Coordinates of C-alpha atoms in Angstrom, one line a residue:
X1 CA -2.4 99.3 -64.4
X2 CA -6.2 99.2 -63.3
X3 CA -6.8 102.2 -64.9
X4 CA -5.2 100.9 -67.8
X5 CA -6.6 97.3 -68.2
X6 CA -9.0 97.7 -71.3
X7 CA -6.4 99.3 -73.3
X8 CA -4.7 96.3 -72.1
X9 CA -7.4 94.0 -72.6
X10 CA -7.7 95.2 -76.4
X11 CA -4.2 95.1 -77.3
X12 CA -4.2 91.7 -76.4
X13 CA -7.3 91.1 -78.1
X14 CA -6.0 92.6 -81.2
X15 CA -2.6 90.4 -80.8
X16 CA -4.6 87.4 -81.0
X17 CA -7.1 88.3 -83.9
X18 CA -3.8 89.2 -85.4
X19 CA -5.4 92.8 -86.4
X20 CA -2.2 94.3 -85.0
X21 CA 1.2 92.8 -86.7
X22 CA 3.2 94.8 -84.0
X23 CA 1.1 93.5 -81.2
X24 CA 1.5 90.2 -82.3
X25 CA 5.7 90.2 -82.3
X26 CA 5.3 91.8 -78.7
X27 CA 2.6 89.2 -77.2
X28 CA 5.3 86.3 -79.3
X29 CA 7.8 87.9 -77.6
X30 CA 6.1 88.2 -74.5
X31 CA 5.6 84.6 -74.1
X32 CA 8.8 82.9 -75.4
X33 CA 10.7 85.3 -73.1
X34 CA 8.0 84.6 -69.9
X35 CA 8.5 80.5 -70.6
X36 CA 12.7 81.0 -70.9
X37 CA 12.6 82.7 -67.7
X38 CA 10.2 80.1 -65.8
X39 CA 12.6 77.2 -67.2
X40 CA 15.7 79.1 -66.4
X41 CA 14.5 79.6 -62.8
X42 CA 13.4 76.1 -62.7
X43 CA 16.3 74.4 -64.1
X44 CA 17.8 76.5 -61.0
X45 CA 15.8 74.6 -58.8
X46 CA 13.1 77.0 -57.9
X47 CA 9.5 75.6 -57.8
X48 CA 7.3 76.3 -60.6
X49 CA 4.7 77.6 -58.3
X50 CA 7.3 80.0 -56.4
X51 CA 8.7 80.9 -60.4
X52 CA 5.3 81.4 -61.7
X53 CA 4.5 84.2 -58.2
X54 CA 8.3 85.9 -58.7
X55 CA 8.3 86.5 -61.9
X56 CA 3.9 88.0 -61.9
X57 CA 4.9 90.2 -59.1
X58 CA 8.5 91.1 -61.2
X59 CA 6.3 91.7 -64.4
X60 CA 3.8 93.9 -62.4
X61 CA 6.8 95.9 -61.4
X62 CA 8.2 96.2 -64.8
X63 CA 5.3 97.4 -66.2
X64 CA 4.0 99.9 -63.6
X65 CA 7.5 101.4 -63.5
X66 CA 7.6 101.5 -67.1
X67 CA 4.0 103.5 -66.9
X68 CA 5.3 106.0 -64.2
X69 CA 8.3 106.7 -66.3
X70 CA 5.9 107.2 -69.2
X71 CA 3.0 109.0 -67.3
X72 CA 5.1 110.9 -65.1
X73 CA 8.8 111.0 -66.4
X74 CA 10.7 110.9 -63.3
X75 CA 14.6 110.8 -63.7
X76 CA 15.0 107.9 -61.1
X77 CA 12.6 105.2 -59.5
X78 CA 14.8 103.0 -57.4
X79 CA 12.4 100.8 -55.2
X80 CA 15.5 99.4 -53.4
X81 CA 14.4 96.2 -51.7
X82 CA 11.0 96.1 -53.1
X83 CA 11.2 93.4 -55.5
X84 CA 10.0 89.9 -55.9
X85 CA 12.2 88.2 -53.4
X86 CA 11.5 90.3 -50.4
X87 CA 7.9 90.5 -51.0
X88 CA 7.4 86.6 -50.6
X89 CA 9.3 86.7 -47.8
X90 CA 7.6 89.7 -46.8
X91 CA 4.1 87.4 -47.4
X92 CA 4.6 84.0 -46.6
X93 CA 7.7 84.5 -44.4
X94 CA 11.5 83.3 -45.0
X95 CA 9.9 79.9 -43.5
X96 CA 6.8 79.6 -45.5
X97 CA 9.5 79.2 -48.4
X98 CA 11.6 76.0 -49.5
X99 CA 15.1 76.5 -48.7
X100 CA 16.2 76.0 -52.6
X101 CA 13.3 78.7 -53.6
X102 CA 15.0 81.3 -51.7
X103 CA 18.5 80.6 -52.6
X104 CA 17.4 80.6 -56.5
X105 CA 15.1 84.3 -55.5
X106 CA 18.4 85.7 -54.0
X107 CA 20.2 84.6 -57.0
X108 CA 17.9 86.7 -59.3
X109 CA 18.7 89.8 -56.5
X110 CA 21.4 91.2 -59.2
X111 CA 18.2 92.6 -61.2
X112 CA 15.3 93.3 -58.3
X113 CA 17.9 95.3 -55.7
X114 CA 16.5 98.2 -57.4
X115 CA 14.9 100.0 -60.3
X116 CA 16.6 103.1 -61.6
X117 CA 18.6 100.9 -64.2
X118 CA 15.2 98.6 -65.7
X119 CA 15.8 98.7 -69.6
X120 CA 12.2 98.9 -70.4
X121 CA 11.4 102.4 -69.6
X122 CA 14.0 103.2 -72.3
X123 CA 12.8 100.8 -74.9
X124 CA 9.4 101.9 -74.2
X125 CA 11.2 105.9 -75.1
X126 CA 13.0 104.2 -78.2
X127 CA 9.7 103.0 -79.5
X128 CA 8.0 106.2 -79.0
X129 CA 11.1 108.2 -81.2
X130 CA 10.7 105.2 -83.4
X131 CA 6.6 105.6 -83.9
X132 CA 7.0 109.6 -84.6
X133 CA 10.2 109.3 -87.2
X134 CA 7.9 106.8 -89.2
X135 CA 10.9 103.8 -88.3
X136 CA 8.9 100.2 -88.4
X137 CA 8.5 98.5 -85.4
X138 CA 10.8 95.5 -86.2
X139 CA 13.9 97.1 -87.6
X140 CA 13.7 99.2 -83.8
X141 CA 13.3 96.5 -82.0
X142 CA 15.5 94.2 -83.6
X143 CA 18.2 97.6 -83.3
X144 CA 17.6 97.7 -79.6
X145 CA 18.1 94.3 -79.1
X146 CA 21.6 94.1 -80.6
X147 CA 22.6 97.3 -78.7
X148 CA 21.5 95.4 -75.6
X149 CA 23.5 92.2 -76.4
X150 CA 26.7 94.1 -77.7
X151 CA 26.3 96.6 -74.5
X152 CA 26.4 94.1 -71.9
X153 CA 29.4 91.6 -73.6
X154 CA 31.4 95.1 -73.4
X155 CA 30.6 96.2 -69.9
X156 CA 31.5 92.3 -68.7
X157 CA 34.7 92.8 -70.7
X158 CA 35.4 96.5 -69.4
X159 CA 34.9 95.3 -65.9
X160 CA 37.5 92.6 -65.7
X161 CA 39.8 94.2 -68.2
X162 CA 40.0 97.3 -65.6
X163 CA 39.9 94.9 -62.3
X164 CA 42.9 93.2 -63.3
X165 CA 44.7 95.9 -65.2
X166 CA 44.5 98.4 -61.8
X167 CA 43.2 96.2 -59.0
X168 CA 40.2 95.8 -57.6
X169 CA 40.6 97.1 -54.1
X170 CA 43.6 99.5 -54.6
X171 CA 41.5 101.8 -57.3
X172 CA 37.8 101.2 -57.6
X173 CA 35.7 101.8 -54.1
X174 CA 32.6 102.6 -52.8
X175 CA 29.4 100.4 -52.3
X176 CA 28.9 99.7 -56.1
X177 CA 31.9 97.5 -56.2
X178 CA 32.6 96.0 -52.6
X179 CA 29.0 95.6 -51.0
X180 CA 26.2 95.9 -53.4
X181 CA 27.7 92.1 -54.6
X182 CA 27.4 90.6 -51.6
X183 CA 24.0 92.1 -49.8
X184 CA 22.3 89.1 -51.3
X185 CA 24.2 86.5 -49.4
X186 CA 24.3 88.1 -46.4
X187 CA 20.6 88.3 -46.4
X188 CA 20.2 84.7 -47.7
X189 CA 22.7 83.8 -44.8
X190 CA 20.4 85.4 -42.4
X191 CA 17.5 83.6 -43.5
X192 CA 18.7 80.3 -43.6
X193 CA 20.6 80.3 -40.1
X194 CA 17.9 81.7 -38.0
X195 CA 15.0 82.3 -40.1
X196 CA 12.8 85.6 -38.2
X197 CA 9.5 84.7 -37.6
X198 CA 6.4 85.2 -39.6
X199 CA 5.7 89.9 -39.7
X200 CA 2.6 90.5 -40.1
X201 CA 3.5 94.6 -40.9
X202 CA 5.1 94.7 -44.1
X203 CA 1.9 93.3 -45.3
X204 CA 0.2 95.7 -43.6
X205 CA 2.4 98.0 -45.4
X206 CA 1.4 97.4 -48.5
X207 CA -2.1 97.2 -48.3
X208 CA -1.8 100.8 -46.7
X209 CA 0.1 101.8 -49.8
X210 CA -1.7 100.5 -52.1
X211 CA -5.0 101.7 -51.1
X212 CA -3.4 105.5 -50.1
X213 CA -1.9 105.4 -53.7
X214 CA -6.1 104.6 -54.9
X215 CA -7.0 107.6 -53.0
X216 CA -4.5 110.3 -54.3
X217 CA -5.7 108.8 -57.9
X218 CA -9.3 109.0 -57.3
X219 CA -8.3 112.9 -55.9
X220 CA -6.3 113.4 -59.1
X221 CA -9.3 112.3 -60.8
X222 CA -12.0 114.2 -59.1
X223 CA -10.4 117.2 -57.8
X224 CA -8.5 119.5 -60.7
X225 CA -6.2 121.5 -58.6
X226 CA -5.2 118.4 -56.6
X227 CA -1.4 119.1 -56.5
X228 CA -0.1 115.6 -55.2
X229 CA 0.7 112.4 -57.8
X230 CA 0.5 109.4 -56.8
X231 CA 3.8 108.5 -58.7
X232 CA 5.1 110.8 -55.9
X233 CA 3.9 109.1 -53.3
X234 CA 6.3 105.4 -54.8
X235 CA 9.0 107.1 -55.4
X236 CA 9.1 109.4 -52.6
X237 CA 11.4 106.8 -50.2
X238 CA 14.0 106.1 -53.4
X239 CA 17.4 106.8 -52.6
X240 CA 18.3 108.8 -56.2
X241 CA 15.2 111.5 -54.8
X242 CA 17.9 112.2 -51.6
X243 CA 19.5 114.3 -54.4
X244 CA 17.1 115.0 -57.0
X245 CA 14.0 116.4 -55.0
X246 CA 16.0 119.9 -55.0
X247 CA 16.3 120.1 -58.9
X248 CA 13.1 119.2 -59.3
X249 CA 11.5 121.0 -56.8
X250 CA 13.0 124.4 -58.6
X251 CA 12.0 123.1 -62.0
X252 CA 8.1 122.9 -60.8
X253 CA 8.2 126.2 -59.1
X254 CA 9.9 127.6 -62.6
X255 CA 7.1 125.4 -64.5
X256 CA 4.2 126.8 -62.3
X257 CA 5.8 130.6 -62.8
X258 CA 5.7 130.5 -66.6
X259 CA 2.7 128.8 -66.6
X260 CA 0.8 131.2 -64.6
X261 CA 2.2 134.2 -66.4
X262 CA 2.8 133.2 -70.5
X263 CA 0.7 130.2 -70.4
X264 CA 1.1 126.8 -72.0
X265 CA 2.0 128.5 -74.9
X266 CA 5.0 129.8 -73.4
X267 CA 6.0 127.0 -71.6
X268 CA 6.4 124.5 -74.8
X269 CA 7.4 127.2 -77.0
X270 CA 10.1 128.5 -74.8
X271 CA 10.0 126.8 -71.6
X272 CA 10.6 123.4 -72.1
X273 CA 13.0 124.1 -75.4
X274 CA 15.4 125.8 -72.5
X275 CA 14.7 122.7 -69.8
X276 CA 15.8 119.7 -73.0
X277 CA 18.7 121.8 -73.5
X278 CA 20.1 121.8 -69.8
X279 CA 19.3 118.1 -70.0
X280 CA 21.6 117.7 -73.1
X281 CA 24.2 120.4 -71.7
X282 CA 25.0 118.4 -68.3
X283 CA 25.0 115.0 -70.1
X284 CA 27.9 116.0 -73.1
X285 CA 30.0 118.0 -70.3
X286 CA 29.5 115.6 -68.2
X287 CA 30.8 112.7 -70.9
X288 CA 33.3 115.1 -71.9
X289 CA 35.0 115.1 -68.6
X290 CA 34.8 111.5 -68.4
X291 CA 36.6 110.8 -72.0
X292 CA 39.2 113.2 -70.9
X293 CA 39.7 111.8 -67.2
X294 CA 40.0 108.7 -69.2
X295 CA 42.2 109.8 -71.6
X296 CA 44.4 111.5 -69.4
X297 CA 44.3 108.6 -66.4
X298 CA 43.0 110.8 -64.0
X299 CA 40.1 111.1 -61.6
X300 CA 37.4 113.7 -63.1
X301 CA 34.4 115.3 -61.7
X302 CA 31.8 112.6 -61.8
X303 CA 28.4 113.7 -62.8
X304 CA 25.2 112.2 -61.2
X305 CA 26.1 109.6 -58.6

């Protein structure tokens, strides 16, 4: 985002001038849904000052996973326990918080226990199809919001409809449906009956981070055969990388092959025409073995995880 700030800076600028008339909606847009979200959070009961810190550091995290998915295209960024909540903990400690501030932060855990599901990477993908098809800015964005709205009232609905038409805990296991619920109240029940005392190392942590991510960028920057990313580096500890690093790990060593021996020519021209299509092949099988499991009421290979 540093690198990044006067294209920042401009946009805004031209938002304001009103020189842009898609900047504008997004900085509109930006600021009714930023002042729903503080009043939401403080009709909760959270401070405004607490509100005002969760949802900077939440909005820093949106946008710099946004820019890695962007910059980098990664097919997972997880970040489990990084967000918001446990990073002021992490900085002013469970007891540096009002007791109401950190029920409300757990409360928001549903959206910050991780990152491989954040919507904006793929509206930020969705504007970019949108922008080379010649499709106006408004009528996309107005598309993606109804999908959004219509996606979520059906999963709700699918969810109960299927708990209560096969039972709960007779046919749906596994840590997505009986823990991943309640790792928020067990950590707030933690905090509030015997609070741990101020750690000064997860601080510590993240300054290292930060300024060992500054340094692989400055190498990237400086050095042209530097083979290391810093987007590498962040989502290096993800859980989803436990069975991705293989796959990708083949598809640089197939990249760096063609490259060295056809060229970049080769590689968009054949290359990458061959990698889309794998993409595309594993996604319809894999929803075609889902329809038919479903169809059929039995339990298919599952693709991904």
């Amino acid at each position: 985002m540093w690198v990044a700030r006067k294209s920042f800076w401009q946009a805004l600028l031209r938002a304001v001038r009103g020189l842009d008339k898609n900047e504008q909606l997004g900085l509109v847009m930006f600021v009714v849904g930023l002042t729903f979200l503080l009043a939401f959070a403080r009709a909760m009961g959270m401070s405004f000052t607490t509100g005002t810190m969760f949802f900077a550091i939440f909005l820093l995290l949106l946008v710099s996973i946004t820019r890695i998915r962007a910059e980098l295209g990664p097919p997972a960024h997880d970040l489990h326990w990084a967000g918001p909540d446990e990073v002021l903990i992490a900085v002013f400690g469970p007891q540096g918080l009002p007791k109401r501030d950190l029920v409300v932060a757990k409360l928001f855990f549903w959206f910050n226990r991780a990152y491989r599901s954040l919507p904006c990477p793929h509206y930020l993908e969705g504007l970019k199809i949108a922008k080379d098809q010649k499709f106006t800015f408004v009528k996309t964005t107005g598309i993606m919001i109804l999908s959004s709205v219509v996606a979520i009232v059906a999963a709700m609905l699918v969810h109960v409809y299927a708990f209560y038409a096969y039972g709960i805990t007779a046919k749906f296991v596994g840590p997505a449906i009986t823990a991943f619920g309640g790792e928020p109240f067990w950590r707030l029940q933690g905090l509030l009956a015997s609070p741990p005392p101020p750690n000064p190392y997860p601080v510590r942590a993240m300054i290292a981070g930060t300024l060992f991510t500054l340094a692989l960028m400055w190498l990237r920057a400086s050095v042209t055969w530097f083979p290391l990313h810093p987007v590498g580096y962040a989502i290096s500890t993800s859980w989803s990388m436990n069975v991705l690093w293989m796959p990708l790990f083949i598809a640089y060593l197939g990249k760096m092959g063609i490259m060295r021996v056809g060229g970049y020519r080769a590689f968009r021209e054949t290359a990458l025409p061959f990698g889309v299509g794998l993409v595309l092949g594993e996604w319809t099988v894999g929803n075609l073995w889902l329809i038919y499991g479903v169809a059929r009421g039995i339990q298919t290979y599952a693709f991904w995880v």
